[in-house]
CSV table of C-alpha atoms in Angstrom, one decimal:
chain,number,residue,atom,x,y,z
X,1,MET,CA,244.4,-42.2,182.9
X,2,VAL,CA,248.0,-43.2,183.5
X,3,LEU,CA,249.2,-40.0,181.7
X,4,ARG,CA,246.9,-37.9,183.8
X,5,VAL,CA,248.3,-39.4,187.0
X,6,GLY,CA,251.9,-39.1,185.7
X,7,ALA,CA,251.3,-35.4,184.9
X,8,ALA,CA,249.9,-34.8,188.4
X,9,TYR,CA,253.0,-36.4,190.0
X,10,ALA,CA,255.5,-34.5,187.8
X,11,ALA,CA,253.6,-31.2,188.6
X,12,LEU,CA,253.7,-32.0,192.3
X,13,VAL,CA,257.5,-32.6,192.2
X,14,GLY,CA,258.0,-29.4,190.2
X,15,TRP,CA,256.0,-27.5,192.8
X,16,LEU,CA,258.0,-28.9,195.7
X,17,TYR,CA,261.3,-27.9,194.0
X,18,GLN,CA,259.9,-24.5,193.2
X,19,ASP,CA,258.7,-24.0,196.8
X,20,ALA,CA,262.2,-24.9,198.0
X,21,GLY,CA,263.7,-22.3,195.7
X,22,ASP,CA,265.3,-24.7,193.2
X,23,LEU,CA,264.1,-23.2,190.0
X,24,GLY,CA,266.4,-25.3,187.8
X,25,ALA,CA,264.9,-28.6,189.1
X,26,ALA,CA,261.4,-27.0,189.1
X,27,SER,CA,261.8,-26.1,185.4
X,28,PHE,CA,262.9,-29.6,184.6
X,29,TRP,CA,259.8,-31.2,186.2
X,30,ARG,CA,257.5,-28.6,184.8
X,31,GLY,CA,258.9,-29.6,181.4
X,32,VAL,CA,258.1,-33.3,182.2
X,33,THR,CA,254.6,-32.3,183.0
X,34,GLN,CA,254.2,-30.5,179.7
X,35,GLU,CA,255.7,-33.4,177.7
X,36,ILE,CA,253.2,-35.8,179.3
X,37,ALA,CA,250.4,-33.3,178.7
X,38,VAL,CA,251.2,-33.0,175.0
X,39,ARG,CA,251.5,-36.8,174.6
X,40,SER,CA,248.1,-37.2,176.2
X,41,ARG,CA,246.5,-34.7,173.8
X,42,ASP,CA,244.2,-33.6,176.6
X,43,PRO,CA,243.5,-29.9,176.2
X,44,HIS,CA,242.8,-29.5,179.9
X,45,LEU,CA,246.1,-31.1,180.8
X,46,ILE,CA,248.0,-29.1,178.2
X,47,GLY,CA,246.5,-25.8,179.6
X,48,TYR,CA,247.5,-26.9,183.1
X,49,SER,CA,251.1,-27.6,182.0
X,50,LEU,CA,251.4,-24.2,180.4
X,51,VAL,CA,250.3,-22.6,183.7
X,52,ASN,CA,252.9,-24.7,185.5
X,53,GLN,CA,255.5,-23.2,183.2
X,54,ALA,CA,254.1,-19.7,183.8
X,55,GLN,CA,254.6,-20.3,187.6
X,56,VAL,CA,258.3,-20.7,187.1
X,57,ARG,CA,258.5,-17.7,184.8
X,58,THR,CA,256.7,-15.7,187.6
X,59,ASP,CA,259.4,-16.6,190.1
X,60,LEU,CA,262.0,-15.6,187.5
X,61,GLY,CA,260.4,-12.2,187.2
X,62,ASP,CA,259.5,-12.7,183.5
X,63,GLY,CA,256.1,-10.9,183.4
X,64,TYR,CA,255.7,-11.0,179.6
X,65,GLY,CA,256.7,-14.7,179.5
X,66,VAL,CA,254.0,-15.4,182.1
X,67,ILE,CA,251.4,-13.5,180.1
X,68,ASP,CA,252.3,-15.3,176.8
X,69,LEU,CA,252.1,-18.7,178.4
X,70,CYS,CA,248.7,-18.0,180.1
X,71,GLU,CA,247.3,-16.5,176.9
X,72,ALA,CA,248.3,-19.7,175.1
X,73,ALA,CA,246.6,-21.8,177.7
X,74,LEU,CA,243.4,-19.7,177.3
X,75,ASP,CA,243.4,-19.8,173.5
X,76,ASN,CA,240.5,-22.4,173.5
X,77,SER,CA,239.1,-21.3,176.8
X,78,ASP,CA,235.5,-22.3,175.8
X,79,HIS,CA,236.6,-25.9,175.7
X,80,LEU,CA,238.5,-25.9,179.0
X,81,VAL,CA,237.1,-26.9,182.4
X,82,PRO,CA,236.6,-23.8,184.7
X,83,LYS,CA,239.5,-24.9,187.0
X,84,VAL,CA,242.0,-24.6,184.2
X,85,ARG,CA,240.6,-21.2,183.1
X,86,ILE,CA,240.8,-20.0,186.7
X,87,MET,CA,244.4,-21.1,187.1
X,88,ALA,CA,245.4,-19.5,183.8
X,89,MET,CA,243.7,-16.2,184.6
X,90,GLN,CA,245.1,-15.8,188.1
X,91,GLN,CA,248.6,-16.7,186.9
X,92,GLN,CA,248.2,-14.2,184.1
X,93,ALA,CA,247.3,-11.6,186.8
X,94,HIS,CA,250.7,-12.4,188.4
X,95,GLY,CA,252.3,-11.7,185.0
X,96,ALA,CA,250.4,-8.4,184.8
X,97,SER,CA,251.6,-7.4,188.3
X,98,LEU,CA,255.2,-7.9,187.2
X,99,THR,CA,254.6,-5.4,184.3
X,100,GLY,CA,253.0,-2.9,186.7
X,101,ASP,CA,249.4,-3.3,185.3
X,102,ARG,CA,247.0,-3.1,188.2
X,103,THR,CA,243.9,-2.7,186.0
X,104,THR,CA,244.6,-6.1,184.3
X,105,VAL,CA,245.3,-7.7,187.6
X,106,ASP,CA,241.9,-6.8,189.0
X,107,ARG,CA,240.1,-7.6,185.7
X,108,LEU,CA,241.6,-11.1,185.6
X,109,ILE,CA,241.0,-11.9,189.3
X,110,ASP,CA,237.4,-10.7,189.1
X,111,ALA,CA,236.8,-12.8,186.0
X,112,ALA,CA,238.2,-15.9,187.7
X,113,SER,CA,236.1,-15.2,190.8
X,114,GLY,CA,233.0,-15.7,188.6
X,115,LEU,CA,234.0,-19.2,187.7
X,116,ILE,CA,234.9,-20.6,191.2
X,117,HIS,CA,231.4,-22.0,191.8
X,118,ARG,CA,231.6,-23.9,188.6
X,119,VAL,CA,234.6,-26.0,189.5
X,120,ASP,CA,233.3,-29.6,189.7
X,121,ASP,CA,235.7,-31.8,187.7
X,122,ASP,CA,237.4,-35.0,188.9
X,123,LEU,CA,240.9,-34.1,187.6
X,124,PRO,CA,243.6,-35.1,190.1
X,125,TRP,CA,245.6,-31.9,189.9
X,126,GLY,CA,245.2,-28.1,190.3
X,127,ASN,CA,242.6,-28.3,193.2
X,128,ALA,CA,244.0,-25.4,195.3
X,129,CYS,CA,241.3,-23.1,193.9
X,130,ARG,CA,238.6,-25.1,195.7
X,131,ARG,CA,240.3,-26.3,198.8
X,132,THR,CA,242.2,-23.1,199.8
X,133,PRO,CA,240.1,-20.5,201.7
X,134,GLY,CA,240.2,-17.1,199.9
X,135,TYR,CA,242.3,-18.6,197.0
X,136,LEU,CA,241.8,-15.7,194.6
X,137,GLU,CA,242.1,-13.0,197.2
X,138,VAL,CA,245.5,-14.6,198.1
X,139,GLN,CA,246.5,-14.1,194.5
X,140,ARG,CA,245.2,-10.5,194.4
X,141,ALA,CA,247.0,-9.6,197.7
X,142,THR,CA,250.3,-11.1,196.3
X,143,CYS,CA,249.9,-9.1,193.1
X,144,TYR,CA,249.2,-5.9,195.1
X,145,GLY,CA,252.3,-6.5,197.2
X,146,ARG,CA,254.4,-6.9,194.0
X,147,LEU,CA,252.8,-3.7,192.7
X,148,GLY,CA,253.9,-1.8,195.8
X,149,LEU,CA,250.3,-1.3,197.0
X,150,ALA,CA,251.2,-2.0,200.6
X,151,ARG,CA,248.0,-0.6,202.2
X,152,GLU,CA,245.7,-2.5,199.9
X,153,ALA,CA,247.7,-5.7,200.2
X,154,GLY,CA,247.7,-5.4,204.0
X,155,VAL,CA,244.0,-5.1,204.2
X,156,LEU,CA,243.5,-8.2,202.0
X,157,TRP,CA,246.1,-10.2,203.9
X,158,SER,CA,244.3,-9.5,207.2
X,159,GLN,CA,241.0,-10.7,205.7
X,160,VAL,CA,242.7,-13.8,204.3
X,161,LEU,CA,244.5,-14.7,207.5
X,162,ASP,CA,241.3,-14.4,209.5
X,163,ALA,CA,239.9,-17.3,207.3
X,164,VAL,CA,242.9,-19.6,207.5
X,165,PRO,CA,242.4,-22.5,209.8
X,166,SER,CA,244.9,-22.9,212.6
X,167,THR,CA,245.9,-26.3,211.2
X,168,ALA,CA,247.1,-24.8,207.9
X,169,ARG,CA,250.5,-23.7,209.4
X,170,ARG,CA,252.4,-23.6,206.1
X,171,ASP,CA,249.8,-21.4,204.4
X,172,ARG,CA,249.7,-19.1,207.3
X,173,GLY,CA,253.5,-18.8,207.4
X,174,VAL,CA,253.6,-18.1,203.6
X,175,TYR,CA,250.9,-15.4,203.9
X,176,LEU,CA,252.6,-13.7,206.9
X,177,ALA,CA,255.8,-13.6,204.9
X,178,ARG,CA,254.1,-12.0,202.0
X,179,ARG,CA,252.1,-9.5,204.1
X,180,PRO,CA,253.8,-6.0,204.0
X,181,PRO,CA,255.3,-5.1,207.4
X,182,ARG,CA,253.7,-2.3,209.4
X,183,ARG,CA,255.6,0.9,209.0
X,184,PRO,CA,257.8,1.6,212.0
X,185,PRO,CA,257.4,4.9,213.8
X,186,ALA,CA,259.5,7.8,212.4
X,187,VAL,CA,262.9,8.2,214.0
X,188,ASN,CA,264.5,11.6,214.4
X,189,ARG,CA,267.8,10.9,212.7
X,190,ILE,CA,269.2,14.5,213.2
X,191,ARG,CA,269.3,14.6,217.0
X,192,PRO,CA,271.7,11.7,217.5
X,193,TRP,CA,274.1,13.3,215.0
X,194,ARG,CA,273.8,16.6,216.9
X,195,SER,CA,274.5,14.9,220.1
X,196,TYR,CA,277.5,13.1,218.5
X,197,GLY,CA,278.8,16.5,217.4
X,198,ARG,CA,278.5,18.0,220.8
X,199,LEU,CA,280.2,15.0,222.4
X,200,TRP,CA,283.3,15.7,220.3
X,201,GLY,CA,283.0,19.5,220.6
X,202,SER,CA,282.2,19.9,216.9
X,203,ARG,CA,280.3,23.0,215.7
X,204,SER,CA,280.5,21.9,212.1
X,205,ARG,CA,278.0,19.9,210.1
X,206,PRO,CA,278.1,16.2,211.1
X,207,GLY,CA,280.7,14.1,209.2
X,208,PRO,CA,283.1,11.3,209.6
X,209,TYR,CA,285.2,11.6,212.8
X,210,VAL,CA,288.9,11.8,212.3
X,211,TRP,CA,290.8,10.1,215.1
X,212,PRO,CA,293.5,12.5,216.6
X,213,ALA,CA,297.0,11.7,215.5
X,214,ASN,CA,298.4,11.5,219.0
X,215,SER,CA,295.8,9.0,220.2
X,216,PRO,CA,296.8,5.5,221.3
X,217,PRO,CA,295.9,2.7,218.7
X,218,TRP,CA,292.5,1.1,218.9
X,219,SER,CA,292.7,-2.1,220.9
X,220,GLY,CA,289.6,-3.7,219.5
X,221,ARG,CA,287.8,-3.9,222.8
């Protein structure tokens, strides 16, 4: 029990550092989590610690590293609680998105969705999948954004944001930051150049303006 609590604490500290962008400190605390997990000999905790390591590899852009770690976590998936399997599958989907594999992203997220209703353990870590509204669609939308699927990601983010309670300000801020921006209206970039050319009496193709040799020096105002 003490090791389980210690692993939960180390994982939380690692997450806080990762959320703040300090991947060095995050890696250290993820390593502490994994060490405690191995010492505990708890297969669920070991799987969880591997997913923690995969989260750091995701932020480092190492898609194949993410996939390897998550596949290792799922080696004995029949003996893992559904929560750990969900965490490993959704994180592996992030790895697949880093390698440009949309088919695998959808397959993994869909498979994880079929396990959500079975999460009923009392483990003191990894509970985002049952307390976060639209947890797996958040992961899918993030993967779609990484894949460059702006339209599909935008639709999902709109659905997710509609379900986020007003009190969840941090989550809402994160989701808004991840949502692709709406495309601005097209701007005619030719006309201003033409106007610029006419202003200086140029009939040639627009190019850098050469200041006349007899002009007074630029005053900076």
